Amino acid sequence: MGCGRPNSWRRFRLPERPEAVERAVAYLAAGADCVYPIGLWEPDALHTFIAQVDGPVNVLKLPQTPPVAELSATGVARVSWGPFLHHAALASFAAELAVLDR
């Protein structure tokens, strides 16, 4: 699977958003299976991006990202957890160990 990353969204500067859409559309036209705008997580911005791109969009599940069901309702095709699922599991494990140490 090829996934285009229109990273121009990362800095959250408004002039770069049209560039991110242009890159995403170009990646899909070149054969990418999906696009992956790293750092884009706000529901309204996601909805706008997805509507403008008209193709599968992958989102990184950041701590502030809405729940997966809400992302799905927005039109997100795929969610990547990055290191955050691992971090949550380690934090939960550490909390359990702290209880055992008492």
mmCIF file of N, CA and C in Angstrom:
data_model
loop_
_atom_site.group_PDB
_atom_site.id
_atom_site.type_symbol
_atom_site.label_atom_id
_atom_site.label_comp_id
_atom_site.label_asym_id
_atom_site.label_seq_id
_atom_site.Cartn_x
_atom_site.Cartn_y
_atom_site.Cartn_z
ATOM 1 N N MET A 1 0.842 -1.169 0.000
ATOM 2 C CA MET A 1 0.000 0.000 0.000
ATOM 3 C C MET A 1 0.886 1.231 0.000
ATOM 4 N N GLY A 2 0.595 2.149 -0.869
ATOM 5 C CA GLY A 2 1.290 3.423 -0.880
ATOM 6 C C GLY A 2 0.427 4.480 -0.228
ATOM 7 N N CYS A 3 1.037 5.313 0.589
ATOM 8 C CA CYS A 3 0.286 6.346 1.287
ATOM 9 C C CYS A 3 1.035 7.663 1.160
ATOM 10 N N GLY A 4 0.407 8.661 0.541
ATOM 11 C CA GLY A 4 1.037 9.962 0.400
ATOM 12 C C GLY A 4 0.893 10.780 1.673
ATOM 13 N N ARG A 5 1.958 11.505 2.028
ATOM 14 C CA ARG A 5 1.945 12.316 3.245
ATOM 15 C C ARG A 5 2.078 13.789 2.886
ATOM 16 N N PRO A 6 0.962 14.491 2.779
ATOM 17 C CA PRO A 6 1.023 15.928 2.481
ATOM 18 C C PRO A 6 1.368 16.715 3.740
ATOM 19 N N ASN A 7 2.633 16.612 4.183
ATOM 20 C CA ASN A 7 3.057 17.157 5.469
ATOM 21 C C ASN A 7 2.957 18.664 5.590
ATOM 22 N N SER A 8 2.545 19.347 4.563
ATOM 23 C CA SER A 8 2.432 20.793 4.674
ATOM 24 C C SER A 8 1.378 21.193 5.703
ATOM 25 N N TRP A 9 0.594 20.248 6.192
ATOM 26 C CA TRP A 9 -0.413 20.560 7.209
ATOM 27 C C TRP A 9 0.216 20.676 8.591
ATOM 28 N N ARG A 10 1.377 20.147 8.786
ATOM 29 C CA ARG A 10 1.981 20.033 10.116
ATOM 30 C C ARG A 10 2.097 21.346 10.867
ATOM 31 N N ARG A 11 2.382 22.414 10.188
ATOM 32 C CA ARG A 11 2.615 23.676 10.885
ATOM 33 C C ARG A 11 1.325 24.439 11.169
ATOM 34 N N PHE A 12 0.221 23.974 10.671
ATOM 35 C CA PHE A 12 -1.089 24.575 10.912
ATOM 36 C C PHE A 12 -1.178 26.027 10.449
ATOM 37 N N ARG A 13 -0.436 26.375 9.432
ATOM 38 C CA ARG A 13 -0.543 27.717 8.877
ATOM 39 C C ARG A 13 -1.572 27.686 7.763
ATOM 40 N N LEU A 14 -2.498 28.610 7.823
ATOM 41 C CA LEU A 14 -3.591 28.608 6.854
ATOM 42 C C LEU A 14 -3.133 28.602 5.400
ATOM 43 N N PRO A 15 -2.108 29.371 5.001
ATOM 44 C CA PRO A 15 -1.719 29.313 3.589
ATOM 45 C C PRO A 15 -1.259 27.929 3.144
ATOM 46 N N GLU A 16 -0.818 27.100 4.075
ATOM 47 C CA GLU A 16 -0.325 25.778 3.699
ATOM 48 C C GLU A 16 -1.453 24.768 3.500
ATOM 49 N N ARG A 17 -2.614 25.036 4.011
ATOM 50 C CA ARG A 17 -3.701 24.061 3.887
ATOM 51 C C ARG A 17 -4.075 23.786 2.434
ATOM 52 N N PRO A 18 -4.221 24.805 1.591
ATOM 53 C CA PRO A 18 -4.497 24.485 0.177
ATOM 54 C C PRO A 18 -3.383 23.651 -0.445
ATOM 55 N N GLU A 19 -2.131 23.908 -0.045
ATOM 56 C CA GLU A 19 -1.018 23.122 -0.564
ATOM 57 C C GLU A 19 -1.144 21.664 -0.123
ATOM 58 N N ALA A 20 -1.585 21.430 1.100
ATOM 59 C CA ALA A 20 -1.764 20.057 1.588
ATOM 60 C C ALA A 20 -2.817 19.332 0.760
ATOM 61 N N VAL A 21 -3.894 20.018 0.432
ATOM 62 C CA VAL A 21 -4.943 19.411 -0.396
ATOM 63 C C VAL A 21 -4.397 19.123 -1.789
ATOM 64 N N GLU A 22 -3.670 20.075 -2.362
ATOM 65 C CA GLU A 22 -3.085 19.866 -3.695
ATOM 66 C C GLU A 22 -2.148 18.662 -3.700
ATOM 67 N N ARG A 23 -1.316 18.556 -2.678
ATOM 68 C CA ARG A 23 -0.398 17.413 -2.595
ATOM 69 C C ARG A 23 -1.170 16.106 -2.452
ATOM 70 N N ALA A 24 -2.185 16.106 -1.609
ATOM 71 C CA ALA A 24 -2.974 14.891 -1.392
ATOM 72 C C ALA A 24 -3.630 14.436 -2.692
ATOM 73 N N VAL A 25 -4.226 15.371 -3.408
ATOM 74 C CA VAL A 25 -4.870 15.043 -4.686
ATOM 75 C C VAL A 25 -3.833 14.498 -5.664
ATOM 76 N N ALA A 26 -2.647 15.099 -5.685
ATOM 77 C CA ALA A 26 -1.582 14.630 -6.588
ATOM 78 C C ALA A 26 -1.117 13.225 -6.213
ATOM 79 N N TYR A 27 -0.971 12.955 -4.905
ATOM 80 C CA TYR A 27 -0.567 11.611 -4.471
ATOM 81 C C TYR A 27 -1.596 10.567 -4.906
ATOM 82 N N LEU A 28 -2.869 10.875 -4.708
ATOM 83 C CA LEU A 28 -3.917 9.926 -5.098
ATOM 84 C C LEU A 28 -3.926 9.723 -6.609
ATOM 85 N N ALA A 29 -3.751 10.803 -7.363
ATOM 86 C CA ALA A 29 -3.718 10.699 -8.825
ATOM 87 C C ALA A 29 -2.523 9.876 -9.295
ATOM 88 N N ALA A 30 -1.444 9.897 -8.514
ATOM 89 C CA ALA A 30 -0.238 9.135 -8.864
ATOM 90 C C ALA A 30 -0.321 7.679 -8.425
ATOM 91 N N GLY A 31 -1.422 7.307 -7.755
ATOM 92 C CA GLY A 31 -1.610 5.910 -7.389
ATOM 93 C C GLY A 31 -1.540 5.585 -5.911
ATOM 94 N N ALA A 32 -1.402 6.591 -5.045
ATOM 95 C CA ALA A 32 -1.390 6.315 -3.601
ATOM 96 C C ALA A 32 -2.732 5.716 -3.185
ATOM 97 N N ASP A 33 -2.684 4.778 -2.250
ATOM 98 C CA ASP A 33 -3.910 4.146 -1.749
ATOM 99 C C ASP A 33 -4.664 5.045 -0.781
ATOM 100 N N CYS A 34 -3.939 5.944 -0.117
ATOM 101 C CA CYS A 34 -4.561 6.878 0.815
ATOM 102 C C CYS A 34 -3.599 8.040 1.028
ATOM 103 N N VAL A 35 -4.074 9.071 1.706
ATOM 104 C CA VAL A 35 -3.206 10.185 2.084
ATOM 105 C C VAL A 35 -3.221 10.308 3.602
ATOM 106 N N TYR A 36 -2.149 10.857 4.133
ATOM 107 C CA TYR A 36 -1.905 10.832 5.566
ATOM 108 C C TYR A 36 -1.453 12.218 6.024
ATOM 109 N N PRO A 37 -2.382 13.132 6.266
ATOM 110 C CA PRO A 37 -2.002 14.485 6.689
ATOM 111 C C PRO A 37 -1.619 14.502 8.170
ATOM 112 N N ILE A 38 -0.339 14.288 8.450
ATOM 113 C CA ILE A 38 0.153 14.230 9.821
ATOM 114 C C ILE A 38 -0.187 15.534 10.543
ATOM 115 N N GLY A 39 -0.759 15.425 11.723
ATOM 116 C CA GLY A 39 -1.069 16.592 12.534
ATOM 117 C C GLY A 39 -2.468 17.136 12.343
ATOM 118 N N LEU A 40 -3.185 16.655 11.381
ATOM 119 C CA LEU A 40 -4.561 17.109 11.167
ATOM 120 C C LEU A 40 -5.486 16.238 12.006
ATOM 121 N N TRP A 41 -6.204 16.855 12.949
ATOM 122 C CA TRP A 41 -7.065 16.059 13.818
ATOM 123 C C TRP A 41 -8.395 16.734 14.153
ATOM 124 N N GLU A 42 -8.523 18.049 13.940
ATOM 125 C CA GLU A 42 -9.766 18.734 14.290
ATOM 126 C C GLU A 42 -10.896 18.249 13.381
ATOM 127 N N PRO A 43 -12.062 17.883 13.954
ATOM 128 C CA PRO A 43 -13.151 17.321 13.147
ATOM 129 C C PRO A 43 -13.577 18.194 11.967
ATOM 130 N N ASP A 44 -13.757 19.498 12.180
ATOM 131 C CA ASP A 44 -14.192 20.359 11.076
ATOM 132 C C ASP A 44 -13.136 20.431 9.978
ATOM 133 N N ALA A 45 -11.875 20.549 10.387
ATOM 134 C CA ALA A 45 -10.792 20.606 9.401
ATOM 135 C C ALA A 45 -10.672 19.281 8.656
ATOM 136 N N LEU A 46 -10.837 18.174 9.375
ATOM 137 C CA LEU A 46 -10.796 16.853 8.731
ATOM 138 C C LEU A 46 -11.909 16.719 7.702
ATOM 139 N N HIS A 47 -13.110 17.117 8.085
ATOM 140 C CA HIS A 47 -14.258 17.016 7.173
ATOM 141 C C HIS A 47 -13.987 17.822 5.899
ATOM 142 N N THR A 48 -13.481 19.038 6.065
ATOM 143 C CA THR A 48 -13.167 19.888 4.911
ATOM 144 C C THR A 48 -12.085 19.256 4.049
ATOM 145 N N PHE A 49 -11.020 18.776 4.682
ATOM 146 C CA PHE A 49 -9.917 18.151 3.951
ATOM 147 C C PHE A 49 -10.408 16.937 3.171
ATOM 148 N N ILE A 50 -11.177 16.072 3.823
ATOM 149 C CA ILE A 50 -11.676 14.853 3.178
ATOM 150 C C ILE A 50 -12.567 15.195 1.991
ATOM 151 N N ALA A 51 -13.418 16.207 2.148
ATOM 152 C CA ALA A 51 -14.301 16.611 1.053
ATOM 153 C C ALA A 51 -13.499 17.147 -0.131
ATOM 154 N N GLN A 52 -12.424 17.873 0.146
ATOM 155 C CA GLN A 52 -11.623 18.455 -0.928
ATOM 156 C C GLN A 52 -10.720 17.429 -1.605
ATOM 157 N N VAL A 53 -10.287 16.430 -0.849
ATOM 158 C CA VAL A 53 -9.372 15.426 -1.387
ATOM 159 C C VAL A 53 -10.123 14.360 -2.174
ATOM 160 N N ASP A 54 -11.289 13.979 -1.713
ATOM 161 C CA ASP A 54 -12.115 12.962 -2.361
ATOM 162 C C ASP A 54 -11.354 11.652 -2.553
ATOM 163 N N GLY A 55 -10.781 11.168 -1.464
ATOM 164 C CA GLY A 55 -10.075 9.894 -1.459
ATOM 165 C C GLY A 55 -9.853 9.449 -0.028
ATOM 166 N N PRO A 56 -9.364 8.227 0.181
ATOM 167 C CA PRO A 56 -9.150 7.715 1.540
ATOM 168 C C PRO A 56 -8.111 8.538 2.310
ATOM 169 N N VAL A 57 -8.466 8.888 3.549
ATOM 170 C CA VAL A 57 -7.586 9.683 4.410
ATOM 171 C C VAL A 57 -7.275 8.896 5.674
ATOM 172 N N ASN A 58 -5.995 8.846 6.015
ATOM 173 C CA ASN A 58 -5.502 8.198 7.226
ATOM 174 C C ASN A 58 -5.183 9.294 8.244
ATOM 175 N N VAL A 59 -5.524 9.080 9.507
ATOM 176 C CA VAL A 59 -5.275 10.067 10.555
ATOM 177 C C VAL A 59 -4.469 9.429 11.676
ATOM 178 N N LEU A 60 -3.528 10.200 12.225
ATOM 179 C CA LEU A 60 -2.774 9.761 13.393
ATOM 180 C C LEU A 60 -3.612 10.033 14.635
ATOM 181 N N LYS A 61 -3.834 9.014 15.448
ATOM 182 C CA LYS A 61 -4.634 9.144 16.675
ATOM 183 C C LYS A 61 -3.762 9.767 17.755
ATOM 184 N N LEU A 62 -3.840 11.083 17.856
ATOM 185 C CA LEU A 62 -3.133 11.834 18.882
ATOM 186 C C LEU A 62 -3.958 11.825 20.166
ATOM 187 N N PRO A 63 -3.365 12.177 21.302
ATOM 188 C CA PRO A 63 -4.150 12.215 22.544
ATOM 189 C C PRO A 63 -5.373 13.130 22.449
ATOM 190 N N GLN A 64 -5.287 14.218 21.686
ATOM 191 C CA GLN A 64 -6.406 15.152 21.577
ATOM 192 C C GLN A 64 -7.363 14.820 20.430
ATOM 193 N N THR A 65 -7.061 13.796 19.661
ATOM 194 C CA THR A 65 -7.909 13.417 18.536
ATOM 195 C C THR A 65 -9.241 12.871 19.043
ATOM 196 N N PRO A 66 -10.346 13.188 18.367
ATOM 197 C CA PRO A 66 -11.647 12.643 18.770
ATOM 198 C C PRO A 66 -11.650 11.109 18.737
ATOM 199 N N PRO A 67 -12.645 10.491 19.377
ATOM 200 C CA PRO A 67 -12.757 9.024 19.357
ATOM 201 C C PRO A 67 -12.857 8.486 17.923
ATOM 202 N N VAL A 68 -12.470 7.237 17.758
ATOM 203 C CA VAL A 68 -12.449 6.611 16.434
ATOM 204 C C VAL A 68 -13.831 6.654 15.775
ATOM 205 N N ALA A 69 -14.891 6.444 16.537
ATOM 206 C CA ALA A 69 -16.241 6.487 15.957
ATOM 207 C C ALA A 69 -16.527 7.862 15.352
ATOM 208 N N GLU A 70 -16.083 8.905 16.023
ATOM 209 C CA GLU A 70 -16.283 10.257 15.498
ATOM 210 C C GLU A 70 -15.422 10.492 14.257
ATOM 211 N N LEU A 71 -14.203 9.981 14.274
ATOM 212 C CA LEU A 71 -13.347 10.093 13.091
ATOM 213 C C LEU A 71 -13.988 9.388 11.904
ATOM 214 N N SER A 72 -14.529 8.210 12.153
ATOM 215 C CA SER A 72 -15.198 7.449 11.097
ATOM 216 C C SER A 72 -16.386 8.229 10.541
ATOM 217 N N ALA A 73 -17.160 8.836 11.431
ATOM 218 C CA ALA A 73 -18.319 9.620 10.993
ATOM 219 C C ALA A 73 -17.885 10.835 10.171
ATOM 220 N N THR A 74 -16.687 11.329 10.422
ATOM 221 C CA THR A 74 -16.144 12.457 9.669
ATOM 222 C C THR A 74 -15.703 12.028 8.275
ATOM 223 N N GLY A 75 -15.470 10.724 8.096
ATOM 224 C CA GLY A 75 -15.055 10.212 6.795
ATOM 225 C C GLY A 75 -13.643 9.667 6.763
ATOM 226 N N VAL A 76 -12.989 9.607 7.919
ATOM 227 C CA VAL A 76 -11.637 9.060 7.984
ATOM 228 C C VAL A 76 -11.684 7.582 7.612
ATOM 229 N N ALA A 77 -10.789 7.160 6.726
ATOM 230 C CA ALA A 77 -10.784 5.775 6.244
ATOM 231 C C ALA A 77 -9.914 4.859 7.095
ATOM 232 N N ARG A 78 -8.897 5.424 7.746
ATOM 233 C CA ARG A 78 -7.934 4.605 8.481
ATOM 234 C C ARG A 78 -7.356 5.433 9.619
ATOM 235 N N VAL A 79 -7.117 4.793 10.757
ATOM 236 C CA VAL A 79 -6.523 5.470 11.911
ATOM 237 C C VAL A 79 -5.223 4.761 12.268
ATOM 238 N N SER A 80 -4.154 5.531 12.395
ATOM 239 C CA SER A 80 -2.870 5.008 12.861
ATOM 240 C C SER A 80 -2.684 5.457 14.306
ATOM 241 N N TRP A 81 -2.186 4.562 15.130
ATOM 242 C CA TRP A 81 -2.025 4.865 16.553
ATOM 243 C C TRP A 81 -0.630 5.356 16.877
ATOM 244 N N GLY A 82 0.322 5.181 15.977
ATOM 245 C CA GLY A 82 1.683 5.614 16.265
ATOM 246 C C GLY A 82 2.147 5.025 17.588
ATOM 247 N N PRO A 83 2.886 5.785 18.369
ATOM 248 C CA PRO A 83 3.370 5.272 19.651
ATOM 249 C C PRO A 83 2.359 5.417 20.777
ATOM 250 N N PHE A 84 1.226 6.055 20.523
ATOM 251 C CA PHE A 84 0.322 6.429 21.613
ATOM 252 C C PHE A 84 -0.380 5.244 22.258
ATOM 253 N N LEU A 85 -0.705 4.214 21.512
ATOM 254 C CA LEU A 85 -1.318 3.026 22.101
ATOM 255 C C LEU A 85 -0.319 2.342 23.034
ATOM 256 N N HIS A 86 0.931 2.280 22.602
ATOM 257 C CA HIS A 86 1.994 1.702 23.429
ATOM 258 C C HIS A 86 2.185 2.527 24.704
ATOM 259 N N HIS A 87 2.200 3.850 24.567
ATOM 260 C CA HIS A 87 2.354 4.720 25.737
ATOM 261 C C HIS A 87 1.209 4.521 26.724
ATOM 262 N N ALA A 88 -0.016 4.415 26.226
ATOM 263 C CA ALA A 88 -1.175 4.211 27.102
ATOM 264 C C ALA A 88 -1.085 2.868 27.815
ATOM 265 N N ALA A 89 -0.658 1.843 27.098
ATOM 266 C CA ALA A 89 -0.527 0.518 27.714
ATOM 267 C C ALA A 89 0.537 0.537 28.808
ATOM 268 N N LEU A 90 1.661 1.192 28.552
ATOM 269 C CA LEU A 90 2.717 1.279 29.562
ATOM 270 C C LEU A 90 2.264 2.075 30.781
ATOM 271 N N ALA A 91 1.525 3.151 30.570
ATOM 272 C CA ALA A 91 1.026 3.951 31.692
ATOM 273 C C ALA A 91 0.059 3.143 32.543
ATOM 274 N N SER A 92 -0.811 2.381 31.898
ATOM 275 C CA SER A 92 -1.754 1.532 32.627
ATOM 276 C C SER A 92 -1.016 0.457 33.417
ATOM 277 N N PHE A 93 -0.017 -0.135 32.798
ATOM 278 C CA PHE A 93 0.779 -1.162 33.463
ATOM 279 C C PHE A 93 1.517 -0.573 34.666
ATOM 280 N N ALA A 94 2.091 0.615 34.496
ATOM 281 C CA ALA A 94 2.798 1.275 35.594
ATOM 282 C C ALA A 94 1.846 1.580 36.748
ATOM 283 N N ALA A 95 0.618 1.985 36.433
ATOM 284 C CA ALA A 95 -0.371 2.256 37.481
ATOM 285 C C ALA A 95 -0.709 0.981 38.244
ATOM 286 N N GLU A 96 -0.847 -0.127 37.541
ATOM 287 C CA GLU A 96 -1.124 -1.409 38.202
ATOM 288 C C GLU A 96 0.049 -1.830 39.088
ATOM 289 N N LEU A 97 1.263 -1.644 38.603
ATOM 290 C CA LEU A 97 2.442 -1.982 39.404
ATOM 291 C C LEU A 97 2.529 -1.120 40.661
ATOM 292 N N ALA A 98 2.152 0.144 40.540
ATOM 293 C CA ALA A 98 2.181 1.034 41.704
ATOM 294 C C ALA A 98 1.232 0.541 42.791
ATOM 295 N N VAL A 99 0.085 0.005 42.403
ATOM 296 C CA VAL A 99 -0.872 -0.545 43.373
ATOM 297 C C VAL A 99 -0.273 -1.768 44.054
ATOM 298 N N LEU A 100 0.426 -2.591 43.304
ATOM 299 C CA LEU A 100 1.035 -3.793 43.877
ATOM 300 C C LEU A 100 2.183 -3.464 44.829
ATOM 301 N N ASP A 101 2.836 -2.324 44.612
ATOM 302 C CA ASP A 101 3.956 -1.930 45.465
ATOM 303 C C ASP A 101 3.517 -1.418 46.833
ATOM 304 N N ARG A 102 2.257 -1.144 47.024
ATOM 305 C CA ARG A 102 1.782 -0.584 48.303
ATOM 306 C C ARG A 102 1.783 -1.604 49.387
#
